[in-house]
C-alpha positions as YAML, in Angstrom:
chain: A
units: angstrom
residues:
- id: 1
  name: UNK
  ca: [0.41, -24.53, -0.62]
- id: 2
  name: UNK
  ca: [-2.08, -22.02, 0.50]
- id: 3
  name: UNK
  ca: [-5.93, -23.41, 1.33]
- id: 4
  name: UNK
  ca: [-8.49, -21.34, 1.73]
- id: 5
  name: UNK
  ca: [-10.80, -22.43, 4.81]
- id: 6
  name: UNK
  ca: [-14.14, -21.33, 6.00]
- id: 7
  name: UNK
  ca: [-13.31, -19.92, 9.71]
- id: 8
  name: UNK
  ca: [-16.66, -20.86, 11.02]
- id: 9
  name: UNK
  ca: [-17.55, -24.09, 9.34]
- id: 10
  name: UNK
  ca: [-14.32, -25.61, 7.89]
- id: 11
  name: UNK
  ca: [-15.29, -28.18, 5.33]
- id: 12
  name: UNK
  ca: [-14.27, -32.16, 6.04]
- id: 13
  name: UNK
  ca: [-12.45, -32.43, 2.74]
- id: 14
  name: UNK
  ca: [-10.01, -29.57, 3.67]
- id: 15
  name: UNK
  ca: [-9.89, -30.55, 7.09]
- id: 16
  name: UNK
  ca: [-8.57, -34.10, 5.84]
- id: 17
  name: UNK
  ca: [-6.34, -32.55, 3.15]
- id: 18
  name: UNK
  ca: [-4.16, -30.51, 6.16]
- id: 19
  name: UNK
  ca: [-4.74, -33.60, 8.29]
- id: 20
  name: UNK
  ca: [-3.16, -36.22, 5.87]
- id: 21
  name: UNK
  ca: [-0.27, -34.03, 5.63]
- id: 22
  name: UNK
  ca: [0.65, -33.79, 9.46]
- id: 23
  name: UNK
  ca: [0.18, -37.73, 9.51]
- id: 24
  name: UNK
  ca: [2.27, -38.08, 6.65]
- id: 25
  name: UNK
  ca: [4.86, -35.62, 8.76]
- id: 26
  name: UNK
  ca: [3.96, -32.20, 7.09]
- id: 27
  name: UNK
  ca: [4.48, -29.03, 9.16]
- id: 28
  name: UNK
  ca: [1.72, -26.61, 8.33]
- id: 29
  name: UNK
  ca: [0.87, -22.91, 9.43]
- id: 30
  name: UNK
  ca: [-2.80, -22.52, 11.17]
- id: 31
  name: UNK
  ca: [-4.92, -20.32, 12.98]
- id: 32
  name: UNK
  ca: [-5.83, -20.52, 16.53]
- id: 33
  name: UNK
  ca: [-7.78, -18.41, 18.71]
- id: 34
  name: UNK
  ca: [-5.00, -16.07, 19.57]
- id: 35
  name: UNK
  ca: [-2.33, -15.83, 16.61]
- id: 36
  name: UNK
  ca: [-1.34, -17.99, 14.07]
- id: 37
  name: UNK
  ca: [0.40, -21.01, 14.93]
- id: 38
  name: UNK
  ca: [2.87, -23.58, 12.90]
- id: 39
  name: UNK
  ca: [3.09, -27.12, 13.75]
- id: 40
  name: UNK
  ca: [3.20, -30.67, 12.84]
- id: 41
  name: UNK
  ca: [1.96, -33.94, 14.53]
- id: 42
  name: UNK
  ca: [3.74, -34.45, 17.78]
- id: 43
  name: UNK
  ca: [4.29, -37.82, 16.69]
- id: 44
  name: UNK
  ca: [6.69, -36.52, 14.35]
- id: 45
  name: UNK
  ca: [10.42, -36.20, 16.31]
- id: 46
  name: UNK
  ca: [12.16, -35.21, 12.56]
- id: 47
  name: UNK
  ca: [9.46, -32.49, 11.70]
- id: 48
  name: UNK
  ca: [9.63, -31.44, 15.36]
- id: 49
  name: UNK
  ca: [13.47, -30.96, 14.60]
- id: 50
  name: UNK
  ca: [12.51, -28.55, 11.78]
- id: 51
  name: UNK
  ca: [10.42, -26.58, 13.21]
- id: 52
  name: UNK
  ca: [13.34, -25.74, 15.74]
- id: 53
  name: UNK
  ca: [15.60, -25.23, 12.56]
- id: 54
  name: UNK
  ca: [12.80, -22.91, 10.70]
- id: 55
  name: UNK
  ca: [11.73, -20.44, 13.70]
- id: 56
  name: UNK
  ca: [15.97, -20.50, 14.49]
- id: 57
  name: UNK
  ca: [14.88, -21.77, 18.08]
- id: 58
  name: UNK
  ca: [17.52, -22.98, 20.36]
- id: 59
  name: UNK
  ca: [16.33, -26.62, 22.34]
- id: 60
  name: UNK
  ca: [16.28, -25.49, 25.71]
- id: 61
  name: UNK
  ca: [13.02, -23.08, 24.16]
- id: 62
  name: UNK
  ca: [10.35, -25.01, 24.38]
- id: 63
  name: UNK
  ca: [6.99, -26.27, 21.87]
- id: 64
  name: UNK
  ca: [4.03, -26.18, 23.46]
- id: 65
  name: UNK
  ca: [1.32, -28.21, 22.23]
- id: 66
  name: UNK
  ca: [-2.29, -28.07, 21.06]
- id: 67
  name: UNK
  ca: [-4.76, -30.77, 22.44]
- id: 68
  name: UNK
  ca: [-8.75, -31.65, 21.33]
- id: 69
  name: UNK
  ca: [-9.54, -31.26, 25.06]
- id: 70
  name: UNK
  ca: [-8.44, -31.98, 28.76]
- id: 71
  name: UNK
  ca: [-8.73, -35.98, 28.63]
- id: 72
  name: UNK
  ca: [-6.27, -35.83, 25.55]
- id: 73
  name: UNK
  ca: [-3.91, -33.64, 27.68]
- id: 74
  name: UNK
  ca: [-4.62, -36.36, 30.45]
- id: 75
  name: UNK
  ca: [-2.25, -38.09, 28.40]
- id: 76
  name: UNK
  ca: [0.89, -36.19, 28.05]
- id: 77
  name: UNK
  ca: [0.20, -34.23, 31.26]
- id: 78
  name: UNK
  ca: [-0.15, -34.71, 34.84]
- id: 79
  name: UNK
  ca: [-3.44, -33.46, 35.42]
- id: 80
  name: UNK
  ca: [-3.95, -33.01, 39.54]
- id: 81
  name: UNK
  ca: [-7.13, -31.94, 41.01]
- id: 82
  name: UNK
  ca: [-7.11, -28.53, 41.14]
- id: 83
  name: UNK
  ca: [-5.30, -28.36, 37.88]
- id: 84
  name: UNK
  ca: [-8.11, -29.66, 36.39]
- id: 85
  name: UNK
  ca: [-10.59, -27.50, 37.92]
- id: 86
  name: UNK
  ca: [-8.68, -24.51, 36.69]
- id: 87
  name: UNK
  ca: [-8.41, -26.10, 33.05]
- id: 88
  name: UNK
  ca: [-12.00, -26.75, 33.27]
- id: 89
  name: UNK
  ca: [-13.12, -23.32, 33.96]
- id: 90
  name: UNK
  ca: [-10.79, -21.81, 31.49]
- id: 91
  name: UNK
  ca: [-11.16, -24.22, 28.51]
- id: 92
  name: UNK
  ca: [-11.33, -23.95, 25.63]
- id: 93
  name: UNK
  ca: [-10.27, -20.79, 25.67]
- id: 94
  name: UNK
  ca: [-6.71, -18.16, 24.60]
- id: 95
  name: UNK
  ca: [-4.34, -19.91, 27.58]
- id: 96
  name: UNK
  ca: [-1.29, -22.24, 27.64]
- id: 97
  name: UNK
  ca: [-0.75, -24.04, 31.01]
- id: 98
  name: UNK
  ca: [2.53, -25.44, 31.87]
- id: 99
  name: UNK
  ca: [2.02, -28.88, 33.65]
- id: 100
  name: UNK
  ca: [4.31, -31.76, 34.50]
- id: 101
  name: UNK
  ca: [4.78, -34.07, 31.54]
- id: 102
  name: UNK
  ca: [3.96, -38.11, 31.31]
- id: 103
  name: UNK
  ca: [6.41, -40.45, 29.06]
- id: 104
  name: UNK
  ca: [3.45, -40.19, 26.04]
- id: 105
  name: UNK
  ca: [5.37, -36.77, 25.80]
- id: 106
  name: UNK
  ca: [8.62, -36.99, 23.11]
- id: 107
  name: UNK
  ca: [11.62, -36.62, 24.63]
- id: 108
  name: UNK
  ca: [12.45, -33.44, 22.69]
- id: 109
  name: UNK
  ca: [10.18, -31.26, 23.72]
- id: 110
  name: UNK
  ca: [10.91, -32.15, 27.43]
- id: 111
  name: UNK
  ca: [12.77, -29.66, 29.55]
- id: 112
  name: UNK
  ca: [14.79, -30.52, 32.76]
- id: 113
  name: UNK
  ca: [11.79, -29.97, 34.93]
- id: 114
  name: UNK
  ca: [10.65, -32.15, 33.00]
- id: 115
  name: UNK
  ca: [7.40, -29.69, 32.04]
- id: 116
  name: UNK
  ca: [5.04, -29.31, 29.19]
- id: 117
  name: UNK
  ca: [3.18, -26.38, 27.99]
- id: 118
  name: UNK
  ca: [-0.43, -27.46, 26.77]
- id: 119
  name: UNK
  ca: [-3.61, -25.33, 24.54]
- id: 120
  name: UNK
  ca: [-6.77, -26.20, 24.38]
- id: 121
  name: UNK
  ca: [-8.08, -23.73, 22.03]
- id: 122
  name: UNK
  ca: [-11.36, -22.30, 20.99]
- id: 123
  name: UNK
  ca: [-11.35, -22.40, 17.30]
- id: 124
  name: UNK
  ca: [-13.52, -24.62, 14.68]
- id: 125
  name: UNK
  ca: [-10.56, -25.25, 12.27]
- id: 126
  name: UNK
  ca: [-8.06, -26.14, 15.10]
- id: 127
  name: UNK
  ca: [-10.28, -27.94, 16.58]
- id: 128
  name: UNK
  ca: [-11.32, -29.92, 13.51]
- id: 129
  name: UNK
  ca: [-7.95, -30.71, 12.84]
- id: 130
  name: UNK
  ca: [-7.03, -32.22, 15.90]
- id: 131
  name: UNK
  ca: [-10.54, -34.44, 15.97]
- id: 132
  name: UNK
  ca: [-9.44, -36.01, 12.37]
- id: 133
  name: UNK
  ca: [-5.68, -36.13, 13.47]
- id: 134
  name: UNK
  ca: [-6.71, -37.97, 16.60]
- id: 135
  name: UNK
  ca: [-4.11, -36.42, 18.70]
- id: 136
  name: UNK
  ca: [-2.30, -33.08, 19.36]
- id: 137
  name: UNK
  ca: [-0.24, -30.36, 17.24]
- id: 138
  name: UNK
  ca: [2.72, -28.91, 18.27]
- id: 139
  name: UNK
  ca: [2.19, -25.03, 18.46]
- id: 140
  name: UNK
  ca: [5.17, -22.15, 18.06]
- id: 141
  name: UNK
  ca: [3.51, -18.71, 17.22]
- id: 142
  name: UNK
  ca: [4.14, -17.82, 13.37]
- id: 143
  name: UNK
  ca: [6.49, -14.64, 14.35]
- id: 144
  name: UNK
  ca: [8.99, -12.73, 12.58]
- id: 145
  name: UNK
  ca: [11.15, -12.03, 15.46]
- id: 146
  name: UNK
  ca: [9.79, -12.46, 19.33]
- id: 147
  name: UNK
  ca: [7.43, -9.89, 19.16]
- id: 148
  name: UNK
  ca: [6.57, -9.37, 15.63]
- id: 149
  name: UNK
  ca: [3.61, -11.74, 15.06]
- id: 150
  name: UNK
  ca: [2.07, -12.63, 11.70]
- id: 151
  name: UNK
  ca: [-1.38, -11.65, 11.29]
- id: 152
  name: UNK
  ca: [-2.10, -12.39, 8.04]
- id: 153
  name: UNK
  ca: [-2.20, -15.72, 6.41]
- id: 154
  name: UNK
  ca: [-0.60, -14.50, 2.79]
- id: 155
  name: UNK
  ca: [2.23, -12.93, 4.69]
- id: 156
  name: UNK
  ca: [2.90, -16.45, 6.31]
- id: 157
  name: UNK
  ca: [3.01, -17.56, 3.30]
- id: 158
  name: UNK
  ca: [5.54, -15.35, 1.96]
- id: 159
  name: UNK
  ca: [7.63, -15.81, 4.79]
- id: 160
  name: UNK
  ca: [7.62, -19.36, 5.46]
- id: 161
  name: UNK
  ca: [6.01, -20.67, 2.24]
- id: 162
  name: UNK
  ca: [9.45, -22.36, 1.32]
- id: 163
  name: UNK
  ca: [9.54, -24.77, 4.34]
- id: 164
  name: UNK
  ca: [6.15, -25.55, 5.47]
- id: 165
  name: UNK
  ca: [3.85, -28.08, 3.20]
- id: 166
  name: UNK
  ca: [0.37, -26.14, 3.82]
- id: 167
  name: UNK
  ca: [-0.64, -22.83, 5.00]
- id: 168
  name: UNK
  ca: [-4.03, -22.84, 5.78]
- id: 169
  name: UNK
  ca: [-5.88, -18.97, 5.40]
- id: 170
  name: UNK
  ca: [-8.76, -18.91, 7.53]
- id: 171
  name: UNK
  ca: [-8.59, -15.20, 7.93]
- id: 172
  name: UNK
  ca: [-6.93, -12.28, 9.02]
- id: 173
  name: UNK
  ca: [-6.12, -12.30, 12.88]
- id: 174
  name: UNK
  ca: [-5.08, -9.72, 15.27]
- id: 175
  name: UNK
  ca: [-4.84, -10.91, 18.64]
- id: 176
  name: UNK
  ca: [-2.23, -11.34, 21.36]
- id: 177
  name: UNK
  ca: [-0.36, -14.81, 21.99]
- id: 178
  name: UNK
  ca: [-2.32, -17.05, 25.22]
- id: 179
  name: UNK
  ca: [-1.99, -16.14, 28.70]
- id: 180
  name: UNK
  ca: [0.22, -18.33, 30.38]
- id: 181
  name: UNK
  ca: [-0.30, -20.08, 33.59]
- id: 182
  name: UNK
  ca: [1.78, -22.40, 35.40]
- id: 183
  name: UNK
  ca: [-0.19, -25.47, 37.81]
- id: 184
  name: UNK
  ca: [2.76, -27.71, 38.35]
- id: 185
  name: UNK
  ca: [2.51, -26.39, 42.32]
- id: 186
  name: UNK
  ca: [-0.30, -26.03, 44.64]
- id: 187
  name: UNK
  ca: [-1.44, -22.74, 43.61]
- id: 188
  name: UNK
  ca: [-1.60, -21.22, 40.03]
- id: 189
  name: UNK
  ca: [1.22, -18.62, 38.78]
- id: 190
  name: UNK
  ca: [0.97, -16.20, 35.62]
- id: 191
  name: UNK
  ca: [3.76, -16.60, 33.49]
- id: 192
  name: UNK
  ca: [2.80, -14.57, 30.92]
- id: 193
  name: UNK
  ca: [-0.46, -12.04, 30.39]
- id: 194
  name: UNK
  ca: [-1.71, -12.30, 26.99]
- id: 195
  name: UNK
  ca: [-5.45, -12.85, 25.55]
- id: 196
  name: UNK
  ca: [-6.83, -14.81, 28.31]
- id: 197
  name: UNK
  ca: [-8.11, -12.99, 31.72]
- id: 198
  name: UNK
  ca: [-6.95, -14.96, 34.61]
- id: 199
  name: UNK
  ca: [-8.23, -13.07, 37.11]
- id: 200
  name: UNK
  ca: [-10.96, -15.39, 38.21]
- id: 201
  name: UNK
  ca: [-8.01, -18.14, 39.46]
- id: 202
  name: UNK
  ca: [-5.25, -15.46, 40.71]
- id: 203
  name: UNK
  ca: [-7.57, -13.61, 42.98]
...
């Protein structure tokens, strides 16, 4: 299914349409404020399993995850001091930070560092989502190959229509994937350069 949503005000109904279908274990394609993402409820361990089998991801690749805001990734993360200053000043906003995981955390999308990637993004229909879902989304870019992402929400369709339950089209959007910053040590380290400017912490 393909749902049309207002980008800047996404209505409650269609909000609790796409949110009854991740509780009910529905893996759905949404927009973010870098690319498109697809996901399903983290609570979900069999969905989780299909989303490795539908982006052809090997296990030791991991999901990062999508939370409302940094006291909900207080619970799946450990959160230290200056961590949390850095999340502060950057949230919400286009980064992923790799942090060390709690036990909240399922045991599938745990590496041997035992490590979690974690979003906190700026954008009303992902963020309405994860209000009325009540906790996070599991996040994998919506790409054709590594570094072929998929822009537009009818070409999502089209190209993963078959497996997930909902696309929802809240516009067209060109961006890069989220800066990626690691804050399991003392001091910060850029994985990856994307959307976000990290400057202001890597100075």
């Amino acid at each position: 299914m393909l749902m049309q949503v207002d980008p800047e005000n996404p209505l409650k109904k269609d909000i609790k349409i796409a949110a009854g279908i991740l509780e009910d274990g529905g893996i759905i394609a949404y927009p973010t404020d870098t690319i498109y993402g697809i996901g399903c409820s983290i609570n979900s361990k069999d969905s989780i399993e299909k989303i490795y089998q539908i982006k052809k991801m090997p296990k030791y690749k991991q999901l990062s995850f999508i939370c409302k805001d940094i006291k909900q990734a207080a619970e799946y993360a450990q959160i230290q001091n200056s961590a949390y200053k850095i999340m502060k000043r950057l949230t919400p906003g286009p980064f992923t930070f790799i942090l060390s995981s709690t036990k909240a955390v399922p045991k599938i999308m745990i590496n041997k560092r035992r490590e979690v990637g974690i979003r906190i993004a700026d954008n009303p229909i992902c963020n309405a989502l994860l209000t009325e879902l009540g906790h996070p989304i599991i996040n994998t870019s919506a790409t054709v190959d590594k570094d072929e992402y998929l822009s537009d929400p009818f070409d999502i369709f089209e190209k993963f229509g078959n497996n997930l339950d909902l696309v929802i089209d809240g516009g067209v959007i060109f961006s890069d994937p989220s800066t990626v910053i690691d804050l399991t040590g003392n001091l910060p380290i850029l994985k990856r350069l994307g959307k976000g400017d990290a400057s202001s912490i890597l100075d």
